[in-house]
Amino acid sequence: DIPMTQSPSSLSASVGDRVTITCRATESISNYLNWYQQKPGKAPKLLIYATSSLKSGVPSRFSGSGAGTEFTLTISSLHPEDFATYYCQQNYRTPLTFGQGTKLDI
Amino acid sequence: EMQLVESGGGSVQPGGSLRLSCAASGFTTSDHYMGWVRQVPGKGLEWVGRGKNPGHGYTTEYAASVKGRFTISRDDSKNSLYLQMNSLKTEDTAVYYCVREGGYCVNDVCYYYAMDVWGQGTTVTVSS
């Protein structure tokens, strides 16, 4: 297994803030890293695949970077609808594994 | 519009069985890996398993926690995916999501998969 660790686990921020969430793998996963957003009571949504490629329709304020074992998700300027829980997920090798999540709230 | 709709969730006693179904629309399941992810309410996401498409031999892969108890199958003629869950344990209680793993190409490398379509989830409760 490849455990994924996100930091922080929770984050308080305000509209307009720039926030960064970190995801670390215990071994290199190249760039096989995806990011998801989940709002309460809803299914997750794919934001970013292959570390830095934005899924069609996702606002450009979201960006991803990294390689190997360390990755980041950055939201350049928070909008009210961005308050949610974010998960990273490695797709390098099965079993596919998720980070524990980062809850972003006001 | 691409959509996944799960059904079959419910309450069952430990040791029991349940079969979840997932009906896809707006895309062809035979073109994609399809899988299941579960989430204990208030907790994180856990991958359950996946079934690869015909081009990859219909291979199935499972998380260690469910291997030998859960079976993923698909009927591409019905554009559907299934999860047969046997020998259920209380720790299997969760919301189960059906997912499509879309394949993506980046810089001419086409081995990137991501869960790009999710169902609304169906709740499974295992309790005596």
XYZ file of N, CA and C in Angstrom:
702
model
N 0.841 -1.196 0.000
C 0.000 0.000 0.000
C 0.880 1.252 0.000
N 0.318 2.328 -0.515
C 0.981 3.627 -0.489
C 0.113 4.577 0.327
N 0.394 4.725 1.625
C -0.392 5.683 2.420
C -0.152 7.103 1.942
N -1.219 7.885 1.976
C -1.167 9.299 1.583
C -1.514 10.144 2.806
N -0.718 11.162 3.056
C -0.936 12.018 4.218
C -1.121 13.449 3.773
N -2.231 14.041 4.188
C -2.504 15.437 3.864
C -2.233 16.317 5.072
N -1.835 17.531 4.784
C -1.706 18.524 5.843
C -2.084 19.900 5.310
N -2.782 20.701 6.121
C -3.281 20.313 7.434
C -4.529 19.455 7.311
N -5.021 18.930 8.418
C -6.274 18.175 8.407
C -7.468 19.115 8.344
N -7.283 20.297 8.883
C -8.321 21.314 8.785
C -7.669 22.674 8.657
N -8.414 23.587 8.085
C -7.858 24.887 7.754
C -8.981 25.909 7.771
N -8.783 26.957 8.520
C -9.740 28.062 8.525
C -9.201 29.185 7.665
N -10.041 29.714 6.813
C -9.620 30.775 5.905
C -10.796 31.682 5.599
N -10.523 32.720 4.860
C -11.559 33.683 4.510
C -11.664 33.826 2.997
N -12.804 34.323 2.555
C -12.981 34.595 1.131
C -11.872 35.531 0.657
N -11.261 35.167 -0.455
C -10.171 35.947 -1.010
C -8.785 35.443 -0.626
N -8.703 34.601 0.393
C -7.407 34.076 0.823
C -6.838 33.112 -0.219
N -5.524 33.004 -0.190
C -4.816 31.983 -0.957
C -4.496 30.840 0.004
N -4.866 29.618 -0.375
C -4.617 28.485 0.515
C -3.888 27.377 -0.236
N -3.087 26.658 0.526
C -2.335 25.542 -0.035
C -2.506 24.325 0.852
N -2.804 23.208 0.241
C -2.935 21.928 0.929
C -1.839 21.008 0.401
N -1.186 20.316 1.315
C -0.085 19.434 0.940
C -0.498 17.979 1.070
N 0.000 17.172 0.166
C -0.252 15.731 0.164
C 1.078 15.029 -0.034
N 1.379 14.086 0.839
C 2.645 13.365 0.758
C 2.413 11.852 0.639
N 3.189 11.252 -0.215
C 3.170 9.795 -0.381
C 4.395 9.203 0.301
N 4.283 7.960 0.719
C 5.404 7.323 1.417
C 6.470 6.804 0.452
N 6.138 6.783 -0.837
C 7.118 6.427 -1.858
C 6.744 7.189 -3.125
N 7.637 7.219 -4.071
C 7.375 7.999 -5.280
C 6.181 7.450 -6.055
N 5.292 8.359 -6.419
C 4.153 7.995 -7.260
C 4.206 8.768 -8.586
N 5.414 9.227 -8.923
C 5.592 10.022 -10.135
C 4.614 11.196 -10.097
N 3.769 11.324 -11.084
C 2.758 12.387 -11.068
C 1.346 11.814 -11.114
N 1.168 10.586 -10.577
C -0.138 9.934 -10.599
C -0.944 10.343 -9.379
N -1.314 11.610 -9.328
C -1.949 12.178 -8.155
C -3.154 12.984 -8.596
N -4.282 12.703 -7.975
C -5.533 13.396 -8.279
C -6.037 14.123 -7.035
N -6.816 15.175 -7.264
C -7.447 15.937 -6.175
C -8.953 15.969 -6.375
N -9.674 15.826 -5.255
C -11.135 15.842 -5.274
C -11.648 16.841 -4.242
N -12.830 17.368 -4.510
C -13.530 18.256 -3.594
C -14.835 17.583 -3.192
N -15.139 17.612 -1.900
C -16.408 17.047 -1.441
C -17.112 18.030 -0.518
N -18.369 18.292 -0.834
C -19.202 19.131 0.022
C -20.119 18.230 0.842
N -20.575 18.717 1.997
C -21.391 17.875 2.894
C -22.601 17.276 2.190
N -22.774 15.968 2.373
C -23.919 15.277 1.800
C -23.841 15.013 0.312
N -22.722 15.341 -0.287
C -22.567 15.169 -1.731
C -21.416 14.220 -2.044
N -21.437 13.686 -3.254
C -20.326 12.866 -3.712
C -19.126 13.765 -4.037
N -17.932 13.226 -3.934
C -16.747 13.996 -4.337
C -16.796 14.343 -5.822
N -16.042 15.392 -6.164
C -15.889 15.798 -7.563
C -14.415 15.886 -7.891
N -14.055 15.441 -9.067
C -12.665 15.527 -9.510
C -12.326 16.968 -9.859
N -11.219 17.439 -9.305
C -10.726 18.785 -9.626
C -9.523 18.726 -10.562
N -8.542 17.918 -10.167
C -7.247 17.890 -10.847
C -6.802 16.446 -11.006
N -6.285 16.116 -12.178
C -5.715 14.785 -12.411
C -4.264 14.939 -12.857
N -3.520 13.857 -12.717
C -2.105 13.866 -13.117
C -1.365 15.060 -12.533
N -1.581 15.294 -11.249
C -0.903 16.327 -10.455
C -1.321 17.759 -10.756
N -1.398 18.108 -12.031
C -1.565 19.525 -12.344
C -2.540 19.828 -13.470
N -3.210 18.808 -14.000
C -4.147 19.038 -15.100
C -5.547 19.274 -14.546
N -6.086 20.422 -14.897
C -7.395 20.821 -14.394
C -8.482 20.112 -15.191
N -9.418 19.494 -14.480
C -10.544 18.890 -15.185
C -11.349 20.004 -15.866
N -11.872 19.707 -17.022
C -12.680 20.673 -17.750
C -13.806 21.212 -16.875
N -13.942 22.522 -16.855
C -15.003 23.154 -16.090
C -14.603 23.592 -14.696
N -13.436 23.148 -14.234
C -12.965 23.549 -12.899
C -12.330 24.939 -13.003
N -12.676 25.834 -12.100
C -12.136 27.203 -12.188
C -10.610 27.240 -12.124
N -10.048 28.205 -12.807
C -8.591 28.299 -12.903
C -7.932 28.765 -11.614
N -8.711 29.142 -10.599
C -8.113 29.488 -9.321
C -7.559 28.244 -8.614
N -7.972 27.062 -9.087
C -7.421 25.819 -8.559
C -6.185 25.430 -9.368
N -5.142 25.026 -8.681
C -3.958 24.542 -9.375
C -3.279 23.471 -8.533
N -2.546 22.601 -9.215
C -1.818 21.549 -8.530
C -0.387 21.498 -8.995
N 0.481 21.043 -8.112
C 1.887 20.914 -8.471
C 2.508 19.791 -7.672
N 3.755 19.477 -8.037
C 4.497 18.467 -7.299
C 4.941 17.322 -8.176
N 5.637 16.404 -7.563
C 6.106 15.194 -8.245
C 6.769 14.304 -7.214
N 6.778 13.008 -7.500
C 7.456 12.090 -6.588
C 6.644 11.791 -5.355
N 6.978 12.451 -4.259
C 6.288 12.179 -3.003
C 5.559 13.376 -2.414
N 5.753 14.550 -2.942
C 5.135 15.728 -2.349
C 4.364 16.529 -3.383
N 3.125 16.850 -3.028
C 2.207 17.499 -3.955
C 1.439 18.587 -3.226
N 0.989 19.579 -3.976
C 0.188 20.642 -3.376
C -1.016 20.974 -4.248
N -2.085 21.340 -3.571
C -3.265 21.917 -4.198
C -3.342 23.350 -3.702
N -3.430 24.279 -4.620
C -3.515 25.686 -4.266
C -4.795 26.283 -4.813
N -5.469 27.032 -3.967
C -6.619 27.835 -4.406
C -6.158 29.277 -4.298
N -6.107 29.984 -5.404
C -5.438 31.302 -5.422
C -6.230 32.371 -4.702
N -7.549 32.282 -4.757
C -8.397 33.268 -4.104
C -9.727 32.597 -3.785
N -9.927 32.339 -2.498
C -11.083 31.542 -2.097
C -12.407 32.203 -2.441
N -13.291 31.420 -3.013
C -14.668 31.825 -3.210
C -15.535 31.121 -2.160
N -16.713 31.655 -1.881
C -17.569 31.028 -0.854
C -17.867 29.558 -1.131
N -17.992 29.192 -2.406
C -18.326 27.809 -2.753
C -17.142 26.843 -2.622
N -15.964 27.360 -2.289
C -14.780 26.507 -2.162
C -14.652 25.879 -0.782
N -15.469 26.310 0.142
C -15.385 25.741 1.482
C -15.959 24.336 1.445
N -15.083 23.362 1.675
C -15.393 21.952 1.442
C -14.241 21.124 1.997
N -14.314 19.830 1.808
C -13.217 18.941 2.182
C -12.517 18.474 0.907
N -11.198 18.480 0.947
C -10.396 18.134 -0.221
C -9.591 16.859 0.052
N -9.564 15.989 -0.936
C -8.839 14.725 -0.818
C -7.848 14.577 -1.966
N -6.661 14.105 -1.645
C -5.752 13.665 -2.690
C -5.896 12.149 -2.839
N -5.480 11.632 -3.977
C -5.592 10.193 -4.249
C -4.486 9.792 -5.217
N -3.786 8.717 -4.876
C -2.755 8.241 -5.789
C -3.320 7.176 -6.704
N -2.952 7.271 -7.970
C -3.386 6.298 -8.959
C -2.167 5.609 -9.585
N -1.106 5.524 -8.806
C 0.130 4.917 -9.308
C 0.071 3.404 -9.245
N -0.525 2.908 -8.161
C -0.571 1.468 -7.958
C -1.754 1.111 -7.068
N -2.368 -0.008 -7.354
C -3.420 -0.477 -6.460
C -2.799 -1.141 -5.241
N -3.430 -1.075 -4.070
C -4.726 -0.443 -3.869
C -4.655 1.071 -3.975
N -5.604 1.644 -4.685
C -5.681 3.087 -4.772
C -5.921 3.626 -3.358
N -5.270 4.707 -3.027
C -5.376 5.236 -1.685
C -5.623 6.735 -1.708
N -6.393 7.189 -0.716
C -6.728 8.592 -0.546
C -6.016 9.149 0.678
N -5.780 10.450 0.647
C -5.407 11.124 1.863
C -6.601 11.175 2.801
N -6.348 11.576 4.033
C -7.410 11.566 5.042
C -8.374 12.735 4.899
N -8.016 13.673 4.030
C -8.888 14.819 3.794
C -8.422 16.065 4.526
N -8.708 17.203 3.924
C -8.466 18.508 4.529
C -9.760 19.288 4.483
N -10.274 19.605 5.664
C -11.518 20.357 5.732
C -11.206 21.840 5.742
N -11.727 22.525 4.763
C -11.497 23.961 4.618
C -12.760 24.693 5.029
N -12.668 25.470 6.092
C -13.850 26.206 6.501
C -13.511 27.647 6.871
N -14.531 28.369 7.125
C -14.374 29.798 7.416
C -13.875 29.974 8.848
N -25.676 14.139 -20.467
C -25.034 14.263 -19.154
C -24.642 12.880 -18.649
N -23.413 12.772 -18.201
C -22.939 11.497 -17.664
C -23.451 11.339 -16.236
N -23.961 10.157 -15.946
C -24.578 9.933 -14.649
C -24.409 8.487 -14.206
N -24.266 8.314 -12.899
C -24.245 6.991 -12.276
C -25.304 6.982 -11.181
N -26.108 5.945 -11.147
C -27.154 5.837 -10.138
C -27.043 4.484 -9.453
N -26.736 4.533 -8.156
C -26.617 3.304 -7.373
C -27.953 2.907 -6.773
N -28.083 1.628 -6.511
C -29.258 1.100 -5.816
C -28.851 -0.175 -5.092
N -29.724 -0.615 -4.192
C -29.484 -1.882 -3.521
C -28.990 -1.772 -2.095
N -28.740 -0.559 -1.645
C -28.291 -0.411 -0.274
C -29.391 -0.753 0.716
N -28.998 -0.920 1.963
C -29.979 -1.228 2.987
C -29.321 -1.736 4.250
N -30.120 -2.315 5.105
C -29.632 -2.834 6.381
C -29.549 -4.353 6.328
N -28.488 -4.874 6.892
C -28.274 -6.321 6.885
C -27.534 -6.696 8.162
N -27.737 -7.913 8.599
C -27.046 -8.392 9.791
C -25.635 -8.840 9.450
N -24.763 -8.808 10.430
C -23.409 -9.313 10.192
C -23.444 -10.735 9.658
N -22.590 -10.998 8.679
C -22.576 -12.303 8.027
C -23.475 -12.386 6.817
N -24.319 -11.384 6.638
C -25.261 -11.384 5.534
C -24.659 -10.916 4.229
N -25.508 -10.842 3.228
C -25.071 -10.446 1.884
C -25.948 -9.327 1.354
N -25.389 -8.601 0.398
C -26.110 -7.514 -0.246
C -25.497 -7.323 -1.627
N -26.317 -6.948 -2.595
C -25.794 -6.681 -3.926
C -26.167 -5.270 -4.338
N -25.153 -4.472 -4.608
C -25.362 -3.112 -5.089
C -25.315 -3.098 -6.611
N -26.136 -2.235 -7.174
C -26.139 -2.038 -8.620
C -25.829 -0.588 -8.932
N -25.273 -0.369 -10.089
C -24.944 0.979 -10.543
C -25.283 1.073 -12.021
N -26.220 1.940 -12.345
C -26.631 2.131 -13.734
C -25.998 3.396 -14.280
N -25.323 3.251 -15.399
C -24.645 4.386 -16.021
C -25.455 4.910 -17.197
N -25.366 6.199 -17.409
C -25.981 6.822 -18.579
C -25.091 7.965 -19.055
N -25.198 8.259 -20.345
C -24.416 9.352 -20.903
C -23.028 8.956 -21.358
N -22.637 7.727 -21.134
C -21.362 7.200 -21.611
C -21.468 5.670 -21.657
N -20.483 5.053 -22.261
C -20.484 3.606 -22.435
C -19.521 2.971 -21.443
N -20.040 2.123 -20.554
C -19.193 1.547 -19.505
C -18.070 0.700 -20.084
N -18.269 0.098 -21.223
C -17.242 -0.788 -21.780
C -15.979 -0.025 -22.177
N -16.068 1.291 -22.240
C -14.892 2.092 -22.572
C -14.043 2.449 -21.352
N -14.524 2.093 -20.165
C -13.895 2.633 -18.952
C -13.669 1.602 -17.869
N -12.679 1.879 -17.014
C -12.606 1.218 -15.735
C -13.784 1.745 -14.915
N -14.375 0.853 -14.113
C -15.465 1.234 -13.221
C -15.167 0.668 -11.837
N -15.587 1.368 -10.798
C -15.243 0.883 -9.477
C -16.179 1.360 -8.390
N -15.756 1.047 -7.172
C -16.538 1.421 -5.990
C -15.612 2.050 -4.945
N -16.118 3.092 -4.316
C -15.437 3.783 -3.219
C -16.451 3.888 -2.089
N -16.011 3.717 -0.867
C -16.947 3.837 0.253
C -16.478 4.881 1.252
N -17.420 5.331 2.048
C -17.128 6.381 3.023
C -18.010 6.185 4.254
N -17.373 5.965 5.361
C -18.091 5.964 6.629
C -18.515 7.403 6.903
N -19.764 7.633 7.263
C -20.221 9.005 7.498
C -19.291 9.760 8.442
N -18.870 10.938 7.997
C -17.976 11.763 8.798
C -16.507 11.399 8.671
N -16.210 10.379 7.883
C -14.830 9.929 7.725
C -14.370 10.100 6.277
N -13.195 9.570 5.979
C -12.602 9.748 4.669
C -13.056 8.710 3.655
N -12.455 8.799 2.480
C -12.796 7.933 1.370
C -11.911 6.696 1.373
N -12.515 5.555 1.067
C -11.774 4.293 0.995
C -12.103 3.600 -0.319
N -11.082 3.310 -1.085
C -11.253 2.556 -2.325
C -11.629 1.123 -2.003
N -12.663 0.623 -2.683
C -13.127 -0.746 -2.482
C -12.562 -1.670 -3.572
N -12.661 -1.231 -4.800
C -12.152 -2.062 -5.886
C -12.567 -1.519 -7.227
N -12.087 -2.139 -8.276
C -12.381 -1.701 -9.636
C -12.470 -2.898 -10.583
N -13.175 -2.677 -11.673
C -13.203 -3.650 -12.745
C -12.730 -2.978 -14.015
N -11.725 -3.513 -14.605
C -11.204 -2.915 -15.825
C -12.101 -3.255 -17.006
N -11.923 -2.517 -18.091
C -12.779 -2.686 -19.249
C -12.307 -3.838 -20.126
N -13.088 -4.189 -21.146
C -12.731 -5.341 -21.978
C -11.333 -5.246 -22.567
N -10.920 -4.041 -22.905
C -9.588 -3.857 -23.473
C -8.469 -4.225 -22.519
N -8.794 -4.310 -21.246
C -7.818 -4.706 -20.222
C -8.244 -6.002 -19.549
N -8.982 -6.817 -20.286
C -9.269 -8.172 -19.851
C -10.290 -8.321 -18.746
N -11.070 -7.267 -18.492
C -12.076 -7.326 -17.427
C -11.450 -7.670 -16.068
N -10.201 -7.369 -15.878
C -9.519 -7.659 -14.617
C -10.174 -6.916 -13.468
N -10.287 -7.589 -12.322
C -10.798 -6.933 -11.123
C -9.696 -6.847 -10.072
N -9.746 -5.783 -9.286
C -8.789 -5.553 -8.218
C -9.557 -5.085 -6.990
N -9.075 -5.462 -5.808
C -9.813 -5.174 -4.588
C -8.894 -4.661 -3.482
N -9.494 -3.895 -2.572
C -8.804 -3.550 -1.343
C -8.679 -4.810 -0.487
N -7.625 -4.854 0.298
C -7.387 -6.031 1.143
C -8.542 -6.267 2.115
N -9.175 -5.176 2.544
C -10.233 -5.280 3.550
C -11.477 -5.987 3.020
N -11.628 -6.088 1.703
C -12.827 -6.707 1.140
C -12.510 -7.907 0.256
N -11.260 -8.116 -0.048
C -10.878 -9.190 -0.957
C -11.346 -10.535 -0.412
N -11.956 -11.339 -1.285
C -12.481 -12.629 -0.876
C -13.919 -12.573 -0.386
N -14.405 -11.372 -0.090
C -15.794 -11.216 0.376
C -16.639 -10.455 -0.641
N -16.028 -9.497 -1.316
C -16.749 -8.662 -2.276
C -16.343 -9.063 -3.696
N -17.309 -8.953 -4.607
C -17.032 -9.249 -6.013
C -17.636 -8.167 -6.897
N -16.808 -7.612 -7.746
C -17.268 -6.612 -8.711
C -17.522 -7.316 -10.045
N -18.651 -7.023 -10.614
C -18.962 -7.546 -11.940
C -19.599 -6.426 -12.751
N -19.660 -6.636 -14.021
C -20.235 -5.622 -14.883
C -20.996 -6.280 -16.014
N -22.033 -5.614 -16.466
C -22.778 -6.049 -17.643
C -22.803 -4.853 -18.585
N -21.851 -4.839 -19.467
C -21.734 -3.684 -20.357
C -22.908 -3.598 -21.332
N -23.598 -4.710 -21.564
C -24.780 -4.656 -22.432
C -25.903 -3.862 -21.770
N -25.836 -3.802 -20.434
C -26.821 -3.017 -19.670
C -26.213 -1.725 -19.134
N -24.954 -1.483 -19.504
C -24.255 -0.290 -19.016
C -24.288 -0.216 -17.488
N -24.011 -1.334 -16.868
C -24.162 -1.444 -15.418
C -22.980 -2.121 -14.746
N -22.809 -1.771 -13.479
C -21.764 -2.315 -12.619
C -22.440 -2.844 -11.363
N -21.843 -3.874 -10.777
C -22.429 -4.479 -9.591
C -21.354 -4.711 -8.533
N -21.811 -4.755 -7.277
C -20.930 -5.097 -6.171
C -21.667 -6.115 -5.305
N -21.223 -7.361 -5.368
C -21.771 -8.406 -4.520
C -20.963 -8.443 -3.235
N -21.647 -8.220 -2.121
C -20.982 -8.152 -0.822
C -21.457 -9.312 0.038
N -20.541 -10.197 0.372
C -20.844 -11.355 1.213
C -20.104 -11.251 2.540
N -20.520 -12.056 3.493
C -19.871 -12.100 4.812
C -19.668 -10.703 5.362
N -20.716 -9.925 5.336
C -20.616 -8.526 5.734
C -20.286 -8.375 7.200
N -19.483 -7.350 7.491
C -19.052 -7.045 8.838
C -19.573 -5.668 9.223
N -19.612 -5.399 10.511
C -20.087 -4.070 10.949
C -19.216 -2.965 10.372
N -17.937 -3.246 10.177
C -17.033 -2.220 9.639
C -17.238 -1.962 8.145
N -18.126 -2.707 7.508
C -18.478 -2.431 6.117
C -19.580 -1.371 6.011
N -20.108 -0.958 7.143
C -21.130 0.096 7.146
C -20.554 1.375 6.569
N -21.198 1.887 5.529
C -20.679 3.067 4.842
C -21.642 3.485 3.733
N -21.384 4.629 3.174
C -21.999 5.029 1.909
C -21.099 4.498 0.795
N -21.693 3.815 -0.148
C -20.937 3.226 -1.257
C -21.202 4.030 -2.520
N -20.122 4.502 -3.116
C -20.199 5.269 -4.350
C -19.716 4.428 -5.523
N -20.467 4.460 -6.589
C -20.024 3.903 -7.866
C -19.239 4.999 -8.590
N -18.122 4.638 -9.192
C -17.300 5.641 -9.868
C -16.859 5.159 -11.242
N -16.708 6.104 -12.137
C -16.060 5.841 -13.413
C -14.624 6.342 -13.309
N -13.702 5.552 -13.757
C -12.311 6.004 -13.852
C -12.038 6.391 -15.301
N -12.026 7.683 -15.514
C -11.718 8.168 -16.846
C -10.231 8.072 -17.115
N -9.881 7.783 -18.346
C -8.479 7.751 -18.750
C -8.102 9.059 -19.411
N -6.967 9.593 -19.016
C -6.545 10.892 -19.517
C -5.135 10.818 -20.098
N -4.905 11.673 -21.059
C -3.584 11.770 -21.671
C -2.961 13.110 -21.280
N -1.699 13.065 -20.906
C -0.953 14.267 -20.586
C 0.382 14.178 -21.316
N 0.662 15.164 -22.163
C 1.919 15.160 -22.922
C 2.121 13.833 -23.646
N 1.074 13.358 -24.282
C 1.096 12.127 -25.083
C 1.267 10.861 -24.262
N 1.208 10.970 -22.940
C 1.205 9.788 -22.077
C -0.230 9.560 -21.635
N -0.759 8.387 -21.936
C -2.190 8.145 -21.714
C -2.435 7.060 -20.690
N -1.803 7.163 -19.531
C -2.023 6.168 -18.486
C -2.540 6.781 -17.199
N -3.126 7.963 -17.338
C -3.620 8.634 -16.151
C -5.104 8.349 -15.975
N -5.446 7.805 -14.815
C -6.832 7.505 -14.513
C -7.268 8.321 -13.311
N -8.515 8.772 -13.354
C -9.076 9.547 -12.249
C -10.569 9.273 -12.182
N -11.099 9.353 -10.979
C -12.528 9.078 -10.754
C -13.315 10.322 -11.131
N -13.753 10.360 -12.379
C -14.307 11.596 -12.902
C -15.832 11.626 -12.970
N -16.482 10.506 -12.692
C -17.943 10.503 -12.566
C -18.279 9.681 -11.322
N -19.117 10.248 -10.464
C -19.503 9.610 -9.206
C -21.023 9.497 -9.139
N -21.483 8.405 -8.544
C -22.895 8.314 -8.240
C -23.228 9.113 -6.988
N -24.480 9.099 -6.617
C -24.911 9.864 -5.443
C -24.670 9.093 -4.148
N -24.375 7.808 -4.285
C -24.093 6.981 -3.120
C -25.305 6.214 -2.637
N -25.062 5.044 -2.092
C -26.114 4.243 -1.474
C -25.589 3.743 -0.133
N -26.444 3.787 0.880
C -26.015 3.496 2.248
C -26.182 2.018 2.578
N -25.133 1.445 3.103
C -25.148 0.063 3.591
C -24.904 0.092 5.090
N -25.802 -0.514 5.828
C -25.680 -0.583 7.281
C -25.642 -2.041 7.696
N -24.565 -2.421 8.358
C -24.416 -3.794 8.847
C -24.488 -3.737 10.370
N -25.561 -4.303 10.895
C -25.786 -4.206 12.337
C -26.688 -5.346 12.784
N -26.458 -5.790 14.008
C -27.317 -6.827 14.569
C -28.481 -6.198 15.327
